[in-house]
Amino acid sequence: MPGDDAEFGFELRVCWWAERNWPPAGERADGTVPLVARQLGTERRRWDTIVIESDREALARRSRFGPERLDSDLLHVVRNAPKDWAWYRDALPDPGYPWRYVREAVHRAADRGIVETRRDGNRIEIRRRWAYPDWVNRVVAVENKPDLDASAARRLRPQLERDVALALADEVWVATRETGDRVEPVLLEDLPVEAGVLTVDADAAEATVAWHPRTLPASEPGTRILDRPSGSAYDRSAARFEYVDADWKADKRLALAERAYERGWRSFVDTMRPDCRHFQLRSEGGQLLPWCAAKDRCQTAAECAGSCPSFEPEPPTWRSRGWPIEGGPGKRIEKLLADRRDRRRP
């Protein structure tokens, strides 16, 4: 099985496990809901798996704003919209960028029905419909490395060190395939001690905590490592870093949570071709995984595209055997995964 394929399938299994069993150690508090998403991050860093810890009541209040994410401009509007009518430039804090973009965000928010607007002459006044809730309790980042040998650990270590220094997430984990050895090989690798380690039995859909993580100071200023010397005799350059304030981190965490709320981890089908006659969903212990009948394996999201040599559109006759006229089995697959994703959001 190709390495990329193995990592993609492992990633989906970790997401499925986390959705049902988070947190890895200890009992889940009453009302706590984990939202799991994959391949999310910032412009500088992307994580394999993101877990947003929230509670059911707060998620219900968040659901009033719709299933789509609120980007930074919309968040600026809905978080600061007043209870009573006011001119938007008086009601909202200075955004630090031209007000015309705020005006566009006000119109977008009104179109989505999450704020109310009216005109007073040439002025646009706004009023909130609901208070935006503080629904994000914790953000957890997981790196999935099914085959973590020494060379993979050397490449992963600088990424984890940057994660720990910035502390954008409350915890950082590494998930790797369980070997069954008395001492898991991952524990012998030179990884930051602040990062937790999960050993995953992908076939049994079980995971064990091999190393507990440290809670990172996510609400405090962080350090962004820009560059560091390699440590060799030929590299005597100085390390470069910059401080990141707590407000920037809070905004990024909320924007990350909004994207996770919208996408979930089953959104892999959004970038694949379920309308191909070879695309299937196979159930493994209650989990639905993509399967390519032409390749006879779990395909990756990157290779499942119209450019794939094995791609064949669904035959038109498939769309006349009880399927909706606008699509065939591929549309049903999309709807099935979307329904399962929506059930995770109260």
C-alpha positions as a Markdown table, in Angstrom:
| # | Residue | x | y | z |
|---|---|---|---|---|
| 1 | Met | 0.0 | 0.0 | 0.0 |
| 2 | Pro | 1.5 | 3.4 | -1.0 |
| 3 | Gly | 2.7 | 5.6 | 1.9 |
| 4 | Asp | 0.4 | 8.5 | 1.1 |
| 5 | Asp | -2.6 | 6.2 | 0.9 |
| 6 | Ala | -1.7 | 4.6 | 4.2 |
| 7 | Glu | -1.4 | 8.0 | 5.9 |
| 8 | Phe | -4.7 | 9.2 | 4.4 |
| 9 | Gly | -6.6 | 6.2 | 5.6 |
| 10 | Phe | -4.9 | 6.3 | 9.0 |
| 11 | Glu | -5.9 | 10.0 | 9.3 |
| 12 | Leu | -9.5 | 9.2 | 8.7 |
| 13 | Arg | -9.4 | 6.4 | 11.2 |
| 14 | Val | -7.9 | 8.7 | 13.8 |
| 15 | Cys | -10.6 | 11.3 | 13.2 |
| 16 | Trp | -13.3 | 8.7 | 13.5 |
| 17 | Trp | -11.8 | 7.4 | 16.8 |
| 18 | Ala | -11.5 | 11.0 | 18.2 |
| 19 | Glu | -15.1 | 11.8 | 17.4 |
| 20 | Arg | -16.3 | 8.9 | 19.6 |
| 21 | Asn | -13.6 | 8.6 | 22.2 |
| 22 | Trp | -12.2 | 12.1 | 22.9 |
| 23 | Pro | -10.5 | 12.8 | 25.3 |
| 24 | Pro | -7.9 | 10.0 | 25.1 |
| 25 | Ala | -7.3 | 9.9 | 28.9 |
| 26 | Gly | -10.1 | 10.3 | 31.4 |
| 27 | Glu | -13.9 | 10.6 | 31.1 |
| 28 | Arg | -15.7 | 13.0 | 28.9 |
| 29 | Ala | -17.4 | 15.7 | 31.0 |
| 30 | Asp | -21.2 | 15.8 | 30.8 |
| 31 | Gly | -22.3 | 17.9 | 27.9 |
| 32 | Thr | -18.9 | 18.1 | 26.3 |
| 33 | Val | -18.9 | 17.7 | 22.5 |
| 34 | Pro | -15.7 | 17.2 | 20.4 |
| 35 | Leu | -15.8 | 18.6 | 16.9 |
| 36 | Val | -13.2 | 16.9 | 14.7 |
| 37 | Ala | -11.8 | 18.3 | 11.5 |
| 38 | Arg | -8.8 | 17.6 | 9.3 |
| 39 | Gln | -6.2 | 19.5 | 7.3 |
| 40 | Leu | -6.8 | 22.9 | 9.0 |
| 41 | Gly | -4.4 | 25.5 | 10.3 |
| 42 | Thr | -3.0 | 29.0 | 9.7 |
| 43 | Glu | -1.1 | 30.4 | 6.7 |
| 44 | Arg | 2.1 | 29.1 | 8.3 |
| 45 | Arg | 1.0 | 25.8 | 9.7 |
| 46 | Arg | -1.5 | 23.1 | 8.9 |
| 47 | Trp | -2.4 | 20.2 | 11.2 |
| 48 | Asp | -3.7 | 16.8 | 10.2 |
| 49 | Thr | -6.4 | 16.7 | 12.8 |
| 50 | Ile | -8.0 | 19.4 | 14.9 |
| 51 | Val | -10.3 | 18.7 | 17.8 |
| 52 | Ile | -12.4 | 21.5 | 19.1 |
| 53 | Glu | -13.8 | 20.9 | 22.6 |
| 54 | Ser | -17.1 | 22.6 | 23.3 |
| 55 | Asp | -20.3 | 22.0 | 25.2 |
| 56 | Arg | -23.7 | 21.1 | 23.8 |
| 57 | Glu | -25.5 | 24.2 | 25.1 |
| 58 | Ala | -22.9 | 26.6 | 23.6 |
| 59 | Leu | -23.0 | 24.7 | 20.3 |
| 60 | Ala | -26.7 | 25.1 | 20.2 |
| 61 | Arg | -26.3 | 28.9 | 20.6 |
| 62 | Arg | -23.6 | 28.9 | 17.9 |
| 63 | Ser | -25.9 | 27.0 | 15.5 |
| 64 | Arg | -28.2 | 30.0 | 15.3 |
| 65 | Phe | -25.6 | 31.6 | 13.0 |
| 66 | Gly | -25.9 | 28.7 | 10.5 |
| 67 | Pro | -23.7 | 25.8 | 9.5 |
| 68 | Glu | -21.3 | 27.9 | 7.4 |
| 69 | Arg | -18.2 | 29.3 | 9.0 |
| 70 | Leu | -17.9 | 33.0 | 10.0 |
| 71 | Asp | -14.7 | 34.4 | 8.6 |
| 72 | Ser | -12.7 | 37.1 | 10.4 |
| 73 | Asp | -14.7 | 40.0 | 8.9 |
| 74 | Leu | -18.1 | 38.4 | 9.8 |
| 75 | Leu | -16.8 | 37.6 | 13.3 |
| 76 | His | -15.8 | 41.3 | 13.7 |
| 77 | Val | -19.5 | 42.2 | 13.0 |
| 78 | Val | -21.4 | 39.6 | 14.9 |
| 79 | Arg | -19.2 | 39.7 | 18.0 |
| 80 | Asn | -19.6 | 43.5 | 18.3 |
| 81 | Ala | -23.0 | 44.2 | 17.0 |
| 82 | Pro | -25.0 | 46.2 | 19.6 |
| 83 | Lys | -28.3 | 45.3 | 21.2 |
| 84 | Asp | -29.9 | 48.5 | 20.0 |
| 85 | Trp | -29.8 | 50.2 | 16.7 |
| 86 | Ala | -26.5 | 52.1 | 16.0 |
| 87 | Trp | -24.5 | 53.3 | 13.0 |
| 88 | Tyr | -22.1 | 50.5 | 12.2 |
| 89 | Arg | -19.0 | 52.7 | 12.4 |
| 90 | Asp | -20.0 | 53.8 | 15.9 |
| 91 | Ala | -21.0 | 50.3 | 17.0 |
| 92 | Leu | -17.9 | 48.4 | 15.8 |
| 93 | Pro | -14.3 | 48.8 | 16.9 |
| 94 | Asp | -11.8 | 50.2 | 14.4 |
| 95 | Pro | -10.9 | 47.1 | 12.4 |
| 96 | Gly | -7.4 | 48.4 | 11.4 |
| 97 | Tyr | -8.3 | 48.2 | 7.7 |
| 98 | Pro | -10.6 | 50.3 | 5.4 |
| 99 | Trp | -14.2 | 50.6 | 6.6 |
| 100 | Arg | -15.6 | 49.7 | 3.2 |
| 101 | Tyr | -14.6 | 46.1 | 3.9 |
| 102 | Val | -16.6 | 46.3 | 7.1 |
| 103 | Arg | -19.6 | 47.6 | 5.2 |
| 104 | Glu | -19.3 | 44.6 | 2.9 |
| 105 | Ala | -19.2 | 42.3 | 5.9 |
| 106 | Val | -22.3 | 44.0 | 7.3 |
| 107 | His | -24.2 | 43.3 | 4.1 |
| 108 | Arg | -23.0 | 39.7 | 4.0 |
| 109 | Ala | -24.1 | 39.2 | 7.6 |
| 110 | Ala | -27.5 | 40.7 | 6.9 |
| 111 | Asp | -27.9 | 38.5 | 3.8 |
| 112 | Arg | -27.3 | 35.5 | 6.1 |
| 113 | Gly | -29.8 | 36.7 | 8.6 |
| 114 | Ile | -27.3 | 36.9 | 11.5 |
| 115 | Val | -27.6 | 40.7 | 12.1 |
| 116 | Glu | -30.4 | 43.2 | 11.3 |
| 117 | Thr | -29.8 | 46.3 | 9.3 |
| 118 | Arg | -31.7 | 49.5 | 8.4 |
| 119 | Arg | -31.0 | 52.8 | 6.8 |
| 120 | Asp | -31.0 | 56.1 | 8.5 |
| 121 | Gly | -30.5 | 58.5 | 5.6 |
| 122 | Asn | -27.1 | 57.5 | 4.1 |
| 123 | Arg | -26.1 | 55.6 | 7.2 |
| 124 | Ile | -26.5 | 51.8 | 7.7 |
| 125 | Glu | -27.5 | 51.0 | 11.2 |
| 126 | Ile | -27.1 | 47.5 | 12.7 |
| 127 | Arg | -28.5 | 45.5 | 15.6 |
| 128 | Arg | -27.6 | 42.0 | 16.7 |
| 129 | Arg | -30.1 | 39.2 | 16.5 |
| 130 | Trp | -28.2 | 37.0 | 19.1 |
| 131 | Ala | -25.1 | 37.4 | 21.2 |
| 132 | Tyr | -22.3 | 35.4 | 19.7 |
| 133 | Pro | -21.4 | 32.7 | 22.2 |
| 134 | Asp | -18.1 | 31.8 | 23.8 |
| 135 | Trp | -18.3 | 28.3 | 22.5 |
| 136 | Val | -14.7 | 27.1 | 22.1 |
| 137 | Asn | -13.3 | 25.6 | 25.3 |
| 138 | Arg | -10.1 | 24.0 | 24.0 |
| 139 | Val | -8.3 | 23.5 | 20.7 |
| 140 | Val | -6.2 | 20.3 | 20.3 |
| 141 | Ala | -3.9 | 19.6 | 17.4 |
| 142 | Val | -2.9 | 16.1 | 16.3 |
| 143 | Glu | -0.2 | 15.1 | 13.8 |
| 144 | Asn | -0.8 | 11.7 | 12.2 |
| 145 | Lys | 2.3 | 9.7 | 11.4 |
| 146 | Pro | 1.5 | 6.0 | 11.0 |
| 147 | Asp | 5.1 | 5.0 | 10.3 |
| 148 | Leu | 7.2 | 7.2 | 12.5 |
| 149 | Asp | 10.7 | 6.1 | 11.9 |
| 150 | Ala | 13.8 | 8.1 | 12.8 |
| 151 | Ser | 13.9 | 10.2 | 9.7 |
| 152 | Ala | 10.2 | 11.0 | 9.9 |
| 153 | Ala | 10.8 | 12.0 | 13.6 |
| 154 | Arg | 13.7 | 14.3 | 12.6 |
| 155 | Arg | 11.4 | 16.1 | 10.1 |
| 156 | Leu | 8.5 | 16.3 | 12.6 |
| 157 | Arg | 10.5 | 17.6 | 15.6 |
| 158 | Pro | 10.9 | 21.2 | 14.3 |
| 159 | Gln | 7.2 | 21.4 | 13.5 |
| 160 | Leu | 6.3 | 20.3 | 17.0 |
| 161 | Glu | 8.8 | 22.7 | 18.6 |
| 162 | Arg | 7.1 | 25.6 | 16.7 |
| 163 | Asp | 3.7 | 24.4 | 17.8 |
| 164 | Val | 4.8 | 24.3 | 21.5 |
| 165 | Ala | 6.5 | 27.7 | 21.3 |
| 166 | Leu | 3.5 | 29.4 | 19.7 |
| 167 | Ala | 1.0 | 27.6 | 21.9 |
| 168 | Leu | -1.9 | 28.3 | 19.6 |
| 169 | Ala | -3.4 | 24.9 | 20.6 |
| 170 | Asp | -4.0 | 23.9 | 24.2 |
| 171 | Glu | -2.4 | 20.5 | 23.5 |
| 172 | Val | -0.3 | 18.9 | 20.7 |
| 173 | Trp | -0.4 | 15.2 | 20.0 |
| 174 | Val | 1.3 | 12.8 | 17.7 |
| 175 | Ala | -0.7 | 9.8 | 16.6 |
| 176 | Thr | 1.2 | 6.8 | 15.2 |
| 177 | Arg | 0.5 | 3.1 | 14.5 |
| 178 | Glu | 0.7 | 0.7 | 17.4 |
| 179 | Thr | 3.5 | -1.8 | 17.0 |
| 180 | Gly | 2.8 | -4.0 | 20.0 |
| 181 | Asp | 6.4 | -3.7 | 21.2 |
| 182 | Arg | 7.0 | -3.6 | 25.0 |
| 183 | Val | 8.3 | 0.0 | 24.4 |
| 184 | Glu | 6.8 | 1.7 | 21.5 |
| 185 | Pro | 9.5 | 3.0 | 19.1 |
| 186 | Val | 8.0 | 6.5 | 19.0 |
| 187 | Leu | 9.0 | 6.9 | 22.7 |
| 188 | Leu | 12.6 | 6.5 | 21.8 |
| 189 | Glu | 12.6 | 9.3 | 19.2 |
| 190 | Asp | 13.7 | 12.8 | 20.0 |
| 191 | Leu | 10.4 | 14.6 | 20.1 |
| 192 | Pro | 9.4 | 17.5 | 22.4 |
| 193 | Val | 8.3 | 16.3 | 25.8 |
| 194 | Glu | 5.4 | 18.7 | 25.7 |
| 195 | Ala | 3.7 | 16.7 | 22.9 |
| 196 | Gly | 1.5 | 13.8 | 23.8 |
| 197 | Val | 1.8 | 10.4 | 21.9 |
| 198 | Leu | -1.2 | 8.2 | 20.9 |
| 199 | Thr | -0.5 | 4.7 | 19.6 |
| 200 | Val | -3.4 | 3.7 | 17.4 |
| 201 | Asp | -4.6 | 0.2 | 16.4 |
| 202 | Ala | -6.3 | 1.3 | 13.2 |
| 203 | Asp | -8.0 | -2.0 | 12.6 |
| 204 | Ala | -9.6 | -2.2 | 16.0 |
| 205 | Ala | -10.3 | 1.5 | 16.1 |
| 206 | Glu | -8.6 | 1.9 | 19.5 |
| 207 | Ala | -5.9 | 4.2 | 20.8 |
| 208 | Thr | -3.7 | 4.2 | 23.8 |
| 209 | Val | -1.9 | 7.1 | 25.5 |
| 210 | Ala | 1.8 | 6.3 | 25.4 |
| 211 | Trp | 2.8 | 9.8 | 26.6 |
| 212 | His | 0.7 | 12.5 | 28.2 |
| 213 | Pro | 1.0 | 16.0 | 26.8 |
| 214 | Arg | 1.5 | 19.2 | 28.8 |
| 215 | Thr | -1.2 | 21.8 | 28.7 |
| 216 | Leu | 0.2 | 24.8 | 26.7 |
| 217 | Pro | -0.4 | 28.5 | 27.7 |
| 218 | Ala | -2.9 | 29.2 | 24.9 |
| 219 | Ser | -4.3 | 32.3 | 26.5 |
| 220 | Glu | -0.9 | 33.9 | 26.9 |
| 221 | Pro | 1.5 | 35.5 | 24.4 |
| 222 | Gly | 3.4 | 33.0 | 22.3 |
| 223 | Thr | 6.7 | 32.8 | 20.4 |
| 224 | Arg | 6.9 | 32.3 | 16.7 |
| 225 | Ile | 10.1 | 30.6 | 15.6 |
| 226 | Leu | 11.1 | 32.1 | 12.3 |
| 227 | Asp | 14.5 | 30.4 | 11.7 |
| 228 | Arg | 16.9 | 28.4 | 13.7 |
| 229 | Pro | 20.4 | 27.1 | 12.9 |
| 230 | Ser | 20.8 | 23.5 | 12.0 |
| 231 | Gly | 23.5 | 23.0 | 14.7 |
| 232 | Ser | 26.2 | 21.8 | 12.3 |
| 233 | Ala | 29.7 | 23.1 | 12.3 |
| 234 | Tyr | 28.9 | 25.0 | 9.1 |
| 235 | Asp | 25.9 | 26.8 | 10.4 |
| 236 | Arg | 26.6 | 29.5 | 13.0 |
| 237 | Ser | 23.6 | 31.7 | 12.2 |
| 238 | Ala | 21.5 | 33.0 | 15.0 |
| 239 | Ala | 17.9 | 31.8 | 15.7 |
| 240 | Arg | 15.2 | 34.3 | 14.7 |
| 241 | Phe | 11.8 | 34.6 | 16.5 |
| 242 | Glu | 9.1 | 37.0 | 17.2 |
| 243 | Tyr | 6.5 | 37.4 | 19.9 |
| 244 | Val | 2.8 | 36.9 | 19.2 |
| 245 | Asp | 0.3 | 38.7 | 21.4 |
| 246 | Ala | -2.6 | 36.8 | 23.1 |
| 247 | Asp | -5.3 | 38.7 | 21.2 |
| 248 | Trp | -3.9 | 37.5 | 17.8 |
| 249 | Lys | -3.9 | 34.0 | 19.1 |
| 250 | Ala | -7.5 | 34.2 | 20.4 |
| 251 | Asp | -8.7 | 35.5 | 17.0 |
| 252 | Lys | -6.9 | 32.7 | 15.2 |
| 253 | Arg | -8.2 | 30.0 | 17.5 |
| 254 | Leu | -11.8 | 31.2 | 16.9 |
| 255 | Ala | -11.3 | 31.4 | 13.1 |
| 256 | Leu | -9.9 | 27.9 | 13.2 |
| 257 | Ala | -12.8 | 26.6 | 15.3 |
| 258 | Glu | -15.3 | 28.2 | 12.8 |
| 259 | Arg | -13.7 | 26.4 | 9.9 |
| 260 | Ala | -13.8 | 23.2 | 11.8 |
| 261 | Tyr | -17.4 | 23.7 | 12.7 |
| 262 | Glu | -18.2 | 24.1 | 9.0 |
| 263 | Arg | -16.1 | 21.4 | 7.5 |
| 264 | Gly | -15.7 | 18.5 | 9.8 |
| 265 | Trp | -13.4 | 15.7 | 8.8 |
| 266 | Arg | -15.9 | 14.0 | 6.4 |
| 267 | Ser | -15.4 | 16.9 | 4.0 |
| 268 | Phe | -12.8 | 14.8 | 2.2 |
| 269 | Val | -15.5 | 14.0 | -0.4 |
| 270 | Asp | -15.7 | 17.7 | -1.3 |
| 271 | Thr | -12.3 | 17.4 | -3.1 |
| 272 | Met | -12.8 | 13.9 | -4.5 |
| 273 | Arg | -14.9 | 12.5 | -7.4 |
| 274 | Pro | -17.7 | 10.4 | -5.9 |
| 275 | Asp | -19.4 | 10.7 | -9.3 |
| 276 | Cys | -16.8 | 8.3 | -10.7 |
| 277 | Arg | -18.1 | 4.8 | -11.3 |
| 278 | His | -15.2 | 3.3 | -9.3 |
| 279 | Phe | -15.8 | 5.4 | -6.2 |
| 280 | Gln | -17.3 | 3.5 | -3.2 |
| 281 | Leu | -17.8 | 3.9 | 0.5 |
| 282 | Arg | -16.8 | 0.8 | 2.5 |
| 283 | Ser | -17.8 | 0.3 | 6.1 |
| 284 | Glu | -15.2 | -0.7 | 8.6 |
| 285 | Gly | -16.6 | -1.2 | 12.1 |
| 286 | Gly | -19.2 | 1.5 | 11.5 |
| 287 | Gln | -16.8 | 3.9 | 9.8 |
| 288 | Leu | -17.3 | 4.8 | 6.1 |
| 289 | Leu | -14.0 | 5.1 | 4.2 |
| 290 | Pro | -13.5 | 5.9 | 0.5 |
| 291 | Trp | -12.6 | 3.0 | -1.7 |
| 292 | Cys | -11.5 | 2.9 | -5.4 |
| 293 | Ala | -12.6 | -0.2 | -7.2 |
| 294 | Ala | -10.2 | 0.5 | -10.0 |
| 295 | Lys | -7.2 | 0.6 | -7.7 |
| 296 | Asp | -8.6 | -1.9 | -5.2 |
| 297 | Arg | -7.6 | 0.3 | -2.2 |
| 298 | Cys | -8.3 | 3.4 | -0.3 |
| 299 | Gln | -7.4 | 6.2 | -2.6 |
| 300 | Thr | -6.1 | 9.6 | -1.4 |
| 301 | Ala | -8.0 | 12.8 | -1.8 |
| 302 | Ala | -5.2 | 14.2 | -4.0 |
| 303 | Glu | -5.3 | 11.4 | -6.6 |
| 304 | Cys | -9.1 | 11.0 | -6.7 |
| 305 | Ala | -9.7 | 13.7 | -9.4 |
| 306 | Gly | -10.8 | 14.1 | -12.9 |
| 307 | Ser | -7.2 | 13.7 | -14.0 |
| 308 | Cys | -6.9 | 10.2 | -12.6 |
| 309 | Pro | -6.3 | 7.7 | -15.5 |
| 310 | Ser | -9.0 | 5.4 | -14.1 |
| 311 | Phe | -11.7 | 8.1 | -13.8 |
| 312 | Glu | -15.0 | 7.2 | -15.5 |
| 313 | Pro | -18.2 | 9.2 | -15.0 |
| 314 | Glu | -21.2 | 7.4 | -13.7 |
| 315 | Pro | -23.2 | 5.8 | -16.6 |
| 316 | Pro | -26.4 | 7.8 | -17.3 |
| 317 | Thr | -28.4 | 4.6 | -16.7 |
| 318 | Trp | -27.3 | 4.6 | -13.1 |
| 319 | Arg | -29.2 | 7.8 | -12.6 |
| 320 | Ser | -32.5 | 6.4 | -13.8 |
| 321 | Arg | -32.7 | 3.4 | -11.5 |
| 322 | Gly | -34.5 | 5.1 | -8.6 |
| 323 | Trp | -31.8 | 7.8 | -8.2 |
| 324 | Pro | -32.7 | 11.5 | -8.3 |
| 325 | Ile | -32.6 | 12.8 | -11.8 |
| 326 | Glu | -29.9 | 15.4 | -10.9 |
| 327 | Gly | -27.4 | 12.7 | -9.9 |
| 328 | Gly | -26.6 | 9.1 | -9.2 |
| 329 | Pro | -24.9 | 7.2 | -6.4 |
| 330 | Gly | -22.2 | 9.9 | -6.1 |
| 331 | Lys | -24.8 | 12.5 | -5.0 |
| 332 | Arg | -26.1 | 10.0 | -2.4 |
| 333 | Ile | -22.6 | 9.5 | -1.1 |
| 334 | Glu | -22.2 | 13.3 | -0.7 |
| 335 | Lys | -25.5 | 13.6 | 1.1 |
| 336 | Leu | -24.8 | 10.7 | 3.4 |
| 337 | Leu | -21.5 | 12.1 | 4.6 |
| 338 | Ala | -23.0 | 15.6 | 4.9 |
| 339 | Asp | -25.8 | 14.3 | 7.0 |
| 340 | Arg | -23.3 | 12.5 | 9.3 |
| 341 | Arg | -21.3 | 15.7 | 9.6 |
| 342 | Asp | -24.3 | 17.7 | 10.5 |
| 343 | Arg | -25.3 | 15.3 | 13.2 |
| 344 | Arg | -22.2 | 16.3 | 15.1 |
| 345 | Arg | -23.5 | 19.9 | 15.4 |
| 346 | Pro | -26.5 | 20.3 | 17.7 |
